[in-house]
C-alpha cells in the first residue's frame, strides 16, 4: 500500500553535520531555504518600505479633500491620469496617499497591540508555568473566561461604550488577544522549569525576577517570536474588522479597513476602491502569517526544514 | 466519569458567572447608560426617568444581582429601542445565526478534513503545498473581504446566488462559505498533522501488514484517531462563528444574532447586548463542555 | 524440505542528507515449509528491515534491490497493492515487537481481530472460532477479553492476541519481529514456548527475528547471524550454538550468562565497540575493527560467505582454505525492484 509510508521507521538517524552551529545560525540557514520565509519576507518588506516611506512615493496629502475631483479613476483606467495614480475617493482624497498613510495606522495599531498583549500574556504564562499549583489554576480560569468571551462582540461593545480613540482601540484589542501567548508561554515555561539549569539557579538562591530575565526569557524567545508574529496578523485582522463595522479607526484618520468600509457603496461601479485597500490588507496579513509559519518551522527543534 | 462531568459543569457555571460579570460591568461602569439610552436631545428629567426605570441609580452590585436573578428566572429584560421583551427578539434572530453557523461548520469540515487527509497521505507533495497555501490564505482573509469577494463573484458577476437576506436556503450559501472559510485552516492543519502522526503509528502498520484495505487503514484506523482533536477544535470554532457572524451577517444583511448585536450596540440597547453576550458565551462554554465529553466518547482510553 | 521463502541478494539503501545508508547489503535467506529460522543480530544490523522488505513494508524513502524474493515459488518483487493484500496476513503473517501499540486503541479486541480475519479467512471470523483460538494461545476467559479494549490488557495478553490473530489467518509463514523483547522476562519465556509449540503443531514456517542468540534462537531449526547488513554465519542450530565459528557469533554467545559454570569462563564476555554506521560501500570485512582476531587479510577486500565442511556458511578470513570457492560471487547485475513498497 504505497499511499502510506512510515518515513521514520527503522531509518538510521541522519549523520551529524561536521560543524556544530548555534541554534540561531541553524535557524537562519534553514530560513534561507524556506519558501514561505522568502515570499512572506519580501511582501512584508515591500509593504513596510512603501508605508513607512510614504512621502517618498506620493506628494499628496491624504487629508486634503478636493470635491471637484471626486471618485477619479486609477491610472490604468481609460480616463485615469498620473496626478492621482490610484484615483481619488468619494471626498476627492488621493487614494494612493490614503493607502500609504492608512497602512501606517493599521501597522501601528498592530504593533502596539502585540506589545500590550505580550506583556499580559507572558506575565500570566510565566507565572502559571513557573509557579504551578494554585497560580496555574487561577491563570487557567482567567484564560477560560477570556476564551468564553466572544472577541468581536466584546471589542465592539467596549469600543462603543468607552469611546473611539486610537489608544483605546489598542487597549481593547491588546486586552483581548493574549490567549495564545499565555498558552504557549505557559507550556514552554513548564518544560523549562523542570530542567536542571533552572533548578540550579533556584538552589543557589537566585531571585524570581533574575531567573525570569536570565534563564527563562532567553529560552522562550523563539516560540514567543513565532506566536507574536502570528498574533500580529490576528490583531491587524481584528482592527480592520472593528473598523469595517464602524467602531474602530475613525475619520479623519484612516486605515485599510476603513477604506474598504467607505468604498462599500461604490463596489459595483468602482470595484478598485475596495480591491486596492482590501488586497493590501490581505497581502499584509498573508505575509505576516507566512513569516510566522516560516519562523515556527525554522526554530522547531526537530528541524522540519 | 460522573465526577468529571460534575466538576466540568461547576467550572462552566463559574466561568459563565465571571463572564457575565465582566460584560455587565463593561456596559454599566463605563459611562452613564441612561445618558446614552436617552439620546442626545434628552432633557435631564428624561434621563432621570430612564435612570430610575432601569435601576441605574442603585449600587452596581445590586444591579448585577438583580439582573442575574431575573435571568435565572428566565427574564432577559426589555429592549429600550424595540420596546419589546428581549426573549422573543432573541428567539426570532437565533435560528438564522444557528443555521448559518451549522452550514458554515459543515462547509469548513467538508473542505478541510478531506484536504487535510490528502495532504497527510503525500506530505510535501504538490497537493500538500496547495492545501497549505489555501490554509494560509484563509487565515489571512478578513471575513468582510471574503464576503465582499463572494458577493462580487457569485452574486454580481455570475448571478448564481442571492447576496442579501435570509429568504431561502440559497441565501445562506455565500455567507456560510465566507464564515466557514475562516475556520477551515485550523481544522485542515490539525487533520493533516494528526493524520501524518497516526499513519506512522504501529497499529496502522499492523493494518497494512495484514492486508487491510486503504479505506480501513486511512479511515477506520487513521482518521478515527486524527479526528479526535479536530472534534474539540471544530466545536470551539463553532462557538467562534457565533461571535464572528457579526461581520458576515452585517455584509449579507441577515437578521441573525450577530446583526442584532451590531445594531443594538449602535442603538445602545443595553438589555439586548447583555442578553446576546450571555447567550454567545454560554453557547461557547457548553460547546467546550460538549467537546470534552465527545472526546471521552471517541477515545476509549479517556473513558473511566 | 520444500522451500517456502527465498531471499537472494537483498539490498536496502536509504538516501539521507549525509550520504546513502546501506543498512542491508546483500542478504540471502531461506525458510522451508514448517521450518523455524532465527535471524540474530544487534540492533541496527538490518534484520528488521529485512523482515519489512519481505512483506513490502519498507519506509517510503528506502530503496530495495534484490535478485529474488520469492514465496512459495512466486516472486514478491514488484507486486501491486491488490496482490499484496492477498499475501499479507493470508500467506505471511507478522507479529510485532511492541504488543502495546500494535493494536488500535479505539476498537475492541474482538472487532479488530475479526476485521483482519474476515478478510482472509471468513469462516474463522466467528466468535466461536476466535474464542477457541484465544483459548489455544493460553488466554483465559477469552469471551470477556474479546469485548475489551487493548489498553485494558497486559503486554503478554496482547502479544497472545497478536499470535492468535496471525494463526486465525492460517498463514504459511509467520514473521515474528522480536516478539518477546518488549515483555517481562517471565512472560517472554511463556510467549516463546507458545510460539514453539504452535509452530510444531501447525507446521507453519516461522522466521524469528531476535537479538537473543541464546534462549530465543534456541527454538529455531536454523540460525542466521547478521552483522552490519550482512549474514556472517548461518547453519543448523546445533552448529551455531555449540560450535560457533565466526568471531562475532562467538562474541554474541559469550555475552550470554551460563548457569552452573564457575571460574574464568563464567565471566561475561562483551564485544568492544559499536556497530559501524552503514555509510558507503564495503571495502573490507565489516567486523574487523571490533574483532580480536583481525589480521591483515581482513582489511583487504570484502569477505565472501564460504561453505564449511558441515554445510554451514561463514563470512570470515580465518576459515579461508587455500583455493576454496565462495558460495557465490558478489552479484553485479541486480534487479532494481523499486516500487515494491
PDB file of N, CA and C in Angstrom, chain A residues 183-268:
ATOM      1  N   UNK A 183      -0.968  30.516  26.481  1.00  0.00           N
ATOM      2  CA  UNK A 183      -0.894  29.064  26.285  1.00  0.00           C
ATOM      3  C   UNK A 183       0.532  28.645  25.942  1.00  0.00           C
ATOM      4  N   UNK A 184       1.144  29.373  24.997  1.00  0.00           N
ATOM      5  CA  UNK A 184       2.495  28.989  24.564  1.00  0.00           C
ATOM      6  C   UNK A 184       3.526  29.243  25.669  1.00  0.00           C
ATOM      7  N   UNK A 185       3.455  30.426  26.300  1.00  0.00           N
ATOM      8  CA  UNK A 185       4.444  30.732  27.334  1.00  0.00           C
ATOM      9  C   UNK A 185       4.331  29.753  28.495  1.00  0.00           C
ATOM     10  N   UNK A 186       3.110  29.432  28.864  1.00  0.00           N
ATOM     11  CA  UNK A 186       2.913  28.522  29.984  1.00  0.00           C
ATOM     12  C   UNK A 186       3.524  27.166  29.683  1.00  0.00           C
ATOM     13  N   UNK A 187       3.214  26.625  28.505  1.00  0.00           N
ATOM     14  CA  UNK A 187       3.729  25.302  28.157  1.00  0.00           C
ATOM     15  C   UNK A 187       5.253  25.309  28.116  1.00  0.00           C
ATOM     16  N   UNK A 188       5.829  26.352  27.483  1.00  0.00           N
ATOM     17  CA  UNK A 188       7.291  26.397  27.370  1.00  0.00           C
ATOM     18  C   UNK A 188       7.934  26.539  28.740  1.00  0.00           C
ATOM     19  N   UNK A 189       7.369  27.416  29.573  1.00  0.00           N
ATOM     20  CA  UNK A 189       7.940  27.614  30.901  1.00  0.00           C
ATOM     21  C   UNK A 189       7.860  26.339  31.717  1.00  0.00           C
ATOM     22  N   UNK A 190       6.739  25.637  31.588  1.00  0.00           N
ATOM     23  CA  UNK A 190       6.577  24.388  32.339  1.00  0.00           C
ATOM     24  C   UNK A 190       7.689  23.408  31.999  1.00  0.00           C
ATOM     25  N   UNK A 191       7.964  23.292  30.685  1.00  0.00           N
ATOM     26  CA  UNK A 191       9.031  22.388  30.272  1.00  0.00           C
ATOM     27  C   UNK A 191      10.365  22.840  30.855  1.00  0.00           C
ATOM     28  N   UNK A 192      10.608  24.155  30.759  1.00  0.00           N
ATOM     29  CA  UNK A 192      11.893  24.681  31.213  1.00  0.00           C
ATOM     30  C   UNK A 192      12.061  24.535  32.719  1.00  0.00           C
ATOM     31  N   UNK A 193      10.971  24.804  33.459  1.00  0.00           N
ATOM     32  CA  UNK A 193      11.075  24.829  34.918  1.00  0.00           C
ATOM     33  C   UNK A 193      11.533  23.490  35.457  1.00  0.00           C
ATOM     34  N   UNK A 194      11.278  22.431  34.682  1.00  0.00           N
ATOM     35  CA  UNK A 194      11.690  21.109  35.140  1.00  0.00           C
ATOM     36  C   UNK A 194      13.156  20.826  34.815  1.00  0.00           C
ATOM     37  N   UNK A 195      13.756  21.679  33.967  1.00  0.00           N
ATOM     38  CA  UNK A 195      15.125  21.387  33.522  1.00  0.00           C
ATOM     39  C   UNK A 195      16.140  21.756  34.606  1.00  0.00           C
ATOM     40  N   UNK A 196      17.324  21.196  34.482  1.00  0.00           N
ATOM     41  CA  UNK A 196      18.317  21.296  35.550  1.00  0.00           C
ATOM     42  C   UNK A 196      18.824  22.714  35.794  1.00  0.00           C
ATOM     43  N   UNK A 197      18.989  23.488  34.691  1.00  0.00           N
ATOM     44  CA  UNK A 197      19.633  24.781  34.930  1.00  0.00           C
ATOM     45  C   UNK A 197      18.734  25.729  35.719  1.00  0.00           C
ATOM     46  N   UNK A 198      17.422  25.536  35.624  1.00  0.00           N
ATOM     47  CA  UNK A 198      16.525  26.354  36.421  1.00  0.00           C
ATOM     48  C   UNK A 198      16.589  25.914  37.876  1.00  0.00           C
ATOM     49  N   UNK A 199      16.574  24.587  38.060  1.00  0.00           N
ATOM     50  CA  UNK A 199      16.687  24.060  39.411  1.00  0.00           C
ATOM     51  C   UNK A 199      17.975  24.558  40.052  1.00  0.00           C
ATOM     52  N   UNK A 200      19.051  24.559  39.261  1.00  0.00           N
ATOM     53  CA  UNK A 200      20.332  25.020  39.779  1.00  0.00           C
ATOM     54  C   UNK A 200      20.244  26.481  40.198  1.00  0.00           C
ATOM     55  N   UNK A 201      19.647  27.306  39.334  1.00  0.00           N
ATOM     56  CA  UNK A 201      19.520  28.724  39.662  1.00  0.00           C
ATOM     57  C   UNK A 201      18.697  28.909  40.926  1.00  0.00           C
ATOM     58  N   UNK A 202      17.635  28.087  41.055  1.00  0.00           N
ATOM     59  CA  UNK A 202      16.804  28.180  42.243  1.00  0.00           C
ATOM     60  C   UNK A 202      17.610  27.801  43.482  1.00  0.00           C
ATOM     61  N   UNK A 203      18.400  26.736  43.334  1.00  0.00           N
ATOM     62  CA  UNK A 203      19.079  26.200  44.510  1.00  0.00           C
ATOM     63  C   UNK A 203      20.171  27.141  45.007  1.00  0.00           C
ATOM     64  N   UNK A 204      20.772  27.955  44.099  1.00  0.00           N
ATOM     65  CA  UNK A 204      21.771  28.889  44.598  1.00  0.00           C
ATOM     66  C   UNK A 204      21.103  30.186  45.043  1.00  0.00           C
ATOM     67  N   UNK A 205      19.771  30.186  45.074  1.00  0.00           N
ATOM     68  CA  UNK A 205      19.056  31.288  45.674  1.00  0.00           C
ATOM     69  C   UNK A 205      18.837  32.483  44.769  1.00  0.00           C
ATOM     70  N   UNK A 206      18.842  32.269  43.452  1.00  0.00           N
ATOM     71  CA  UNK A 206      18.534  33.385  42.555  1.00  0.00           C
ATOM     72  C   UNK A 206      17.096  33.829  42.769  1.00  0.00           C
ATOM     73  N   UNK A 207      16.862  35.115  42.641  1.00  0.00           N
ATOM     74  CA  UNK A 207      15.513  35.626  42.843  1.00  0.00           C
ATOM     75  C   UNK A 207      14.678  35.341  41.604  1.00  0.00           C
ATOM     76  N   UNK A 208      13.372  35.378  41.801  1.00  0.00           N
ATOM     77  CA  UNK A 208      12.445  35.068  40.715  1.00  0.00           C
ATOM     78  C   UNK A 208      12.644  35.977  39.499  1.00  0.00           C
ATOM     79  N   UNK A 209      12.711  37.303  39.684  1.00  0.00           N
ATOM     80  CA  UNK A 209      12.905  38.158  38.503  1.00  0.00           C
ATOM     81  C   UNK A 209      14.217  37.848  37.788  1.00  0.00           C
ATOM     82  N   UNK A 210      15.239  37.514  38.573  1.00  0.00           N
ATOM     83  CA  UNK A 210      16.528  37.213  37.982  1.00  0.00           C
ATOM     84  C   UNK A 210      16.452  35.934  37.155  1.00  0.00           C
ATOM     85  N   UNK A 211      15.814  34.904  37.729  1.00  0.00           N
ATOM     86  CA  UNK A 211      15.649  33.655  36.990  1.00  0.00           C
ATOM     87  C   UNK A 211      14.867  33.925  35.715  1.00  0.00           C
ATOM     88  N   UNK A 212      13.834  34.772  35.871  1.00  0.00           N
ATOM     89  CA  UNK A 212      12.997  35.066  34.711  1.00  0.00           C
ATOM     90  C   UNK A 212      13.810  35.727  33.605  1.00  0.00           C
ATOM     91  N   UNK A 213      14.569  36.767  33.971  1.00  0.00           N
ATOM     92  CA  UNK A 213      15.292  37.536  32.958  1.00  0.00           C
ATOM     93  C   UNK A 213      16.483  36.773  32.385  1.00  0.00           C
ATOM     94  N   UNK A 214      17.237  36.087  33.267  1.00  0.00           N
ATOM     95  CA  UNK A 214      18.483  35.485  32.811  1.00  0.00           C
ATOM     96  C   UNK A 214      18.289  34.075  32.273  1.00  0.00           C
ATOM     97  N   UNK A 215      17.335  33.335  32.851  1.00  0.00           N
ATOM     98  CA  UNK A 215      17.231  31.935  32.446  1.00  0.00           C
ATOM     99  C   UNK A 215      16.014  31.650  31.576  1.00  0.00           C
ATOM    100  N   UNK A 216      14.854  32.177  31.990  1.00  0.00           N
ATOM    101  CA  UNK A 216      13.630  31.806  31.276  1.00  0.00           C
ATOM    102  C   UNK A 216      13.481  32.561  29.965  1.00  0.00           C
ATOM    103  N   UNK A 217      13.581  33.889  30.055  1.00  0.00           N
ATOM    104  CA  UNK A 217      13.275  34.706  28.887  1.00  0.00           C
ATOM    105  C   UNK A 217      14.092  34.323  27.657  1.00  0.00           C
ATOM    106  N   UNK A 218      15.429  34.153  27.799  1.00  0.00           N
ATOM    107  CA  UNK A 218      16.202  33.803  26.603  1.00  0.00           C
ATOM    108  C   UNK A 218      15.734  32.496  25.977  1.00  0.00           C
ATOM    109  N   UNK A 219      15.195  31.621  26.834  1.00  0.00           N
ATOM    110  CA  UNK A 219      14.817  30.314  26.313  1.00  0.00           C
ATOM    111  C   UNK A 219      13.404  30.259  25.755  1.00  0.00           C
ATOM    112  N   UNK A 220      12.595  31.266  26.068  1.00  0.00           N
ATOM    113  CA  UNK A 220      11.253  31.228  25.487  1.00  0.00           C
ATOM    114  C   UNK A 220      11.116  32.226  24.342  1.00  0.00           C
ATOM    115  N   UNK A 221      12.189  32.937  24.008  1.00  0.00           N
ATOM    116  CA  UNK A 221      12.044  33.949  22.958  1.00  0.00           C
ATOM    117  C   UNK A 221      11.639  33.343  21.621  1.00  0.00           C
ATOM    118  N   UNK A 222      12.255  32.220  21.253  1.00  0.00           N
ATOM    119  CA  UNK A 222      11.961  31.671  19.924  1.00  0.00           C
ATOM    120  C   UNK A 222      10.472  31.378  19.744  1.00  0.00           C
ATOM    121  N   UNK A 223       9.856  30.555  20.636  1.00  0.00           N
ATOM    122  CA  UNK A 223       8.423  30.329  20.450  1.00  0.00           C
ATOM    123  C   UNK A 223       7.612  31.614  20.595  1.00  0.00           C
ATOM    124  N   UNK A 224       8.105  32.524  21.445  1.00  0.00           N
ATOM    125  CA  UNK A 224       7.376  33.768  21.666  1.00  0.00           C
ATOM    126  C   UNK A 224       7.329  34.617  20.392  1.00  0.00           C
ATOM    127  N   UNK A 225       8.471  34.696  19.712  1.00  0.00           N
ATOM    128  CA  UNK A 225       8.507  35.478  18.474  1.00  0.00           C
ATOM    129  C   UNK A 225       7.529  34.901  17.455  1.00  0.00           C
ATOM    130  N   UNK A 226       7.501  33.578  17.388  1.00  0.00           N
ATOM    131  CA  UNK A 226       6.591  32.930  16.440  1.00  0.00           C
ATOM    132  C   UNK A 226       5.142  33.319  16.740  1.00  0.00           C
ATOM    133  N   UNK A 227       4.747  33.175  18.016  1.00  0.00           N
ATOM    134  CA  UNK A 227       3.358  33.473  18.372  1.00  0.00           C
ATOM    135  C   UNK A 227       3.070  34.955  18.155  1.00  0.00           C
ATOM    136  N   UNK A 228       4.013  35.820  18.554  1.00  0.00           N
ATOM    137  CA  UNK A 228       3.785  37.254  18.391  1.00  0.00           C
ATOM    138  C   UNK A 228       3.565  37.607  16.923  1.00  0.00           C
ATOM    139  N   UNK A 229       4.337  36.988  16.045  1.00  0.00           N
ATOM    140  CA  UNK A 229       4.173  37.262  14.624  1.00  0.00           C
ATOM    141  C   UNK A 229       2.771  36.872  14.166  1.00  0.00           C
ATOM    142  N   UNK A 230       2.367  35.648  14.538  1.00  0.00           N
ATOM    143  CA  UNK A 230       1.046  35.191  14.114  1.00  0.00           C
ATOM    144  C   UNK A 230      -0.061  36.040  14.751  1.00  0.00           C
ATOM    145  N   UNK A 231       0.175  36.473  16.004  1.00  0.00           N
ATOM    146  CA  UNK A 231      -0.823  37.300  16.680  1.00  0.00           C
ATOM    147  C   UNK A 231      -0.898  38.696  16.066  1.00  0.00           C
ATOM    148  N   UNK A 232       0.251  39.183  15.554  1.00  0.00           N
ATOM    149  CA  UNK A 232       0.246  40.480  14.880  1.00  0.00           C
ATOM    150  C   UNK A 232      -0.736  40.435  13.715  1.00  0.00           C
ATOM    151  N   UNK A 233      -0.698  39.336  12.975  1.00  0.00           N
ATOM    152  CA  UNK A 233      -1.630  39.175  11.859  1.00  0.00           C
ATOM    153  C   UNK A 233      -3.065  39.204  12.363  1.00  0.00           C
ATOM    154  N   UNK A 234      -3.316  38.491  13.472  1.00  0.00           N
ATOM    155  CA  UNK A 234      -4.692  38.452  14.003  1.00  0.00           C
ATOM    156  C   UNK A 234      -5.132  39.827  14.495  1.00  0.00           C
ATOM    157  N   UNK A 235      -4.188  40.563  15.108  1.00  0.00           N
ATOM    158  CA  UNK A 235      -4.540  41.879  15.639  1.00  0.00           C
ATOM    159  C   UNK A 235      -4.919  42.830  14.509  1.00  0.00           C
ATOM    160  N   UNK A 236      -4.122  42.817  13.427  1.00  0.00           N
ATOM    161  CA  UNK A 236      -4.438  43.683  12.293  1.00  0.00           C
ATOM    162  C   UNK A 236      -5.791  43.289  11.711  1.00  0.00           C
ATOM    163  N   UNK A 237      -6.037  41.971  11.681  1.00  0.00           N
ATOM    164  CA  UNK A 237      -7.304  41.485  11.161  1.00  0.00           C
ATOM    165  C   UNK A 237      -8.473  41.967  12.025  1.00  0.00           C
ATOM    166  N   UNK A 238      -8.295  41.890  13.335  1.00  0.00           N
ATOM    167  CA  UNK A 238      -9.382  42.308  14.230  1.00  0.00           C
ATOM    168  C   UNK A 238      -9.611  43.814  14.129  1.00  0.00           C
ATOM    169  N   UNK A 239      -8.501  44.573  14.052  1.00  0.00           N
ATOM    170  CA  UNK A 239      -8.637  46.030  13.906  1.00  0.00           C
ATOM    171  C   UNK A 239      -9.436  46.353  12.649  1.00  0.00           C
ATOM    172  N   UNK A 240      -9.069  45.696  11.543  1.00  0.00           N
ATOM    173  CA  UNK A 240      -9.762  46.006  10.294  1.00  0.00           C
ATOM    174  C   UNK A 240     -11.228  45.622  10.386  1.00  0.00           C
ATOM    175  N   UNK A 241     -11.519  44.528  11.102  1.00  0.00           N
ATOM    176  CA  UNK A 241     -12.904  44.102  11.245  1.00  0.00           C
ATOM    177  C   UNK A 241     -13.705  45.127  12.047  1.00  0.00           C
ATOM    178  N   UNK A 242     -13.142  45.546  13.191  1.00  0.00           N
ATOM    179  CA  UNK A 242     -13.844  46.542  14.017  1.00  0.00           C
ATOM    180  C   UNK A 242     -14.047  47.823  13.216  1.00  0.00           C
ATOM    181  N   UNK A 243     -12.981  48.246  12.504  1.00  0.00           N
ATOM    182  CA  UNK A 243     -13.074  49.475  11.728  1.00  0.00           C
ATOM    183  C   UNK A 243     -14.125  49.342  10.633  1.00  0.00           C
ATOM    184  N   UNK A 244     -14.129  48.163   9.998  1.00  0.00           N
ATOM    185  CA  UNK A 244     -15.107  47.935   8.934  1.00  0.00           C
ATOM    186  C   UNK A 244     -16.523  48.073   9.468  1.00  0.00           C
ATOM    187  N   UNK A 245     -16.747  47.613  10.705  1.00  0.00           N
ATOM    188  CA  UNK A 245     -18.077  47.693  11.295  1.00  0.00           C
ATOM    189  C   UNK A 245     -18.362  49.093  11.837  1.00  0.00           C
ATOM    190  N   UNK A 246     -17.405  49.998  11.673  1.00  0.00           N
ATOM    191  CA  UNK A 246     -17.653  51.386  12.054  1.00  0.00           C
ATOM    192  C   UNK A 246     -17.289  51.697  13.484  1.00  0.00           C
ATOM    193  N   UNK A 247     -16.644  50.781  14.191  1.00  0.00           N
ATOM    194  CA  UNK A 247     -16.332  51.039  15.585  1.00  0.00           C
ATOM    195  C   UNK A 247     -14.840  50.946  15.867  1.00  0.00           C
ATOM    196  N   UNK A 248     -14.020  51.178  14.835  1.00  0.00           N
ATOM    197  CA  UNK A 248     -12.581  51.130  15.051  1.00  0.00           C
ATOM    198  C   UNK A 248     -11.977  52.485  14.775  1.00  0.00           C
ATOM    199  N   UNK A 249     -11.046  52.502  13.823  1.00  0.00           N
ATOM    200  CA  UNK A 249     -10.413  53.761  13.436  1.00  0.00           C
ATOM    201  C   UNK A 249     -11.475  54.705  12.853  1.00  0.00           C
ATOM    202  N   UNK A 250     -11.411  55.964  13.306  1.00  0.00           N
ATOM    203  CA  UNK A 250     -12.428  56.925  12.864  1.00  0.00           C
ATOM    204  C   UNK A 250     -11.801  58.011  11.983  1.00  0.00           C
ATOM    205  N   UNK A 251     -12.560  58.563  11.017  1.00  0.00           N
ATOM    206  CA  UNK A 251     -12.074  59.711  10.267  1.00  0.00           C
ATOM    207  C   UNK A 251     -11.792  60.853  11.252  1.00  0.00           C
ATOM    208  N   UNK A 252     -10.840  61.730  11.021  1.00  0.00           N
ATOM    209  CA  UNK A 252     -10.082  61.883   9.774  1.00  0.00           C
ATOM    210  C   UNK A 252      -8.938  60.889   9.613  1.00  0.00           C
ATOM    211  N   UNK A 253      -8.614  60.119  10.677  1.00  0.00           N
ATOM    212  CA  UNK A 253      -7.614  59.073  10.475  1.00  0.00           C
ATOM    213  C   UNK A 253      -8.189  58.050   9.498  1.00  0.00           C
ATOM    214  N   UNK A 254      -7.294  57.272   8.890  1.00  0.00           N
ATOM    215  CA  UNK A 254      -7.838  56.213   8.060  1.00  0.00           C
ATOM    216  C   UNK A 254      -6.985  54.974   8.185  1.00  0.00           C
ATOM    217  N   UNK A 255      -7.601  53.829   7.955  1.00  0.00           N
ATOM    218  CA  UNK A 255      -6.860  52.571   7.897  1.00  0.00           C
ATOM    219  C   UNK A 255      -7.457  51.783   6.746  1.00  0.00           C
ATOM    220  N   UNK A 256      -6.816  50.667   6.412  1.00  0.00           N
ATOM    221  CA  UNK A 256      -7.276  49.918   5.245  1.00  0.00           C
ATOM    222  C   UNK A 256      -8.686  49.374   5.446  1.00  0.00           C
ATOM    223  N   UNK A 257      -8.990  49.004   6.708  1.00  0.00           N
ATOM    224  CA  UNK A 257     -10.345  48.531   6.984  1.00  0.00           C
ATOM    225  C   UNK A 257     -11.367  49.628   6.726  1.00  0.00           C
ATOM    226  N   UNK A 258     -11.022  50.855   7.132  1.00  0.00           N
ATOM    227  CA  UNK A 258     -11.939  51.978   6.944  1.00  0.00           C
ATOM    228  C   UNK A 258     -12.118  52.289   5.462  1.00  0.00           C
ATOM    229  N   UNK A 259     -11.025  52.181   4.703  1.00  0.00           N
ATOM    230  CA  UNK A 259     -11.124  52.449   3.265  1.00  0.00           C
ATOM    231  C   UNK A 259     -12.087  51.472   2.601  1.00  0.00           C
ATOM    232  N   UNK A 260     -11.999  50.187   3.009  1.00  0.00           N
ATOM    233  CA  UNK A 260     -12.928  49.199   2.453  1.00  0.00           C
ATOM    234  C   UNK A 260     -14.355  49.567   2.841  1.00  0.00           C
ATOM    235  N   UNK A 261     -14.541  49.927   4.113  1.00  0.00           N
ATOM    236  CA  UNK A 261     -15.882  50.250   4.587  1.00  0.00           C
ATOM    237  C   UNK A 261     -16.464  51.434   3.826  1.00  0.00           C
ATOM    238  N   UNK A 262     -15.637  52.463   3.609  1.00  0.00           N
ATOM    239  CA  UNK A 262     -16.145  53.659   2.943  1.00  0.00           C
ATOM    240  C   UNK A 262     -16.423  53.407   1.470  1.00  0.00           C
ATOM    241  N   UNK A 263     -15.727  52.437   0.886  1.00  0.00           N
ATOM    242  CA  UNK A 263     -15.904  52.168  -0.544  1.00  0.00           C
ATOM    243  C   UNK A 263     -17.017  51.161  -0.801  1.00  0.00           C
ATOM    244  N   UNK A 264     -17.608  50.637   0.314  1.00  0.00           N
ATOM    245  CA  UNK A 264     -18.588  49.562   0.187  1.00  0.00           C
ATOM    246  C   UNK A 264     -19.716  49.917  -0.783  1.00  0.00           C
ATOM    247  N   UNK A 265     -20.202  51.157  -0.678  1.00  0.00           N
ATOM    248  CA  UNK A 265     -21.355  51.517  -1.503  1.00  0.00           C
ATOM    249  C   UNK A 265     -20.972  51.686  -2.971  1.00  0.00           C
ATOM    250  N   UNK A 266     -19.691  51.812  -3.237  1.00  0.00           N
ATOM    251  CA  UNK A 266     -19.241  52.061  -4.606  1.00  0.00           C
ATOM    252  C   UNK A 266     -18.852  50.767  -5.314  1.00  0.00           C
ATOM    253  N   UNK A 267     -18.994  49.612  -4.639  1.00  0.00           N
ATOM    254  CA  UNK A 267     -18.234  48.470  -5.115  1.00  0.00           C
ATOM    255  C   UNK A 267     -18.763  47.876  -6.418  1.00  0.00           C
ATOM    256  N   UNK A 268     -19.967  48.216  -6.788  1.00  0.00           N
ATOM    257  CA  UNK A 268     -20.467  47.708  -8.058  1.00  0.00           C
ATOM    258  C   UNK A 268     -19.820  48.419  -9.239  1.00  0.00           C
TER     259      UNK A 268
END
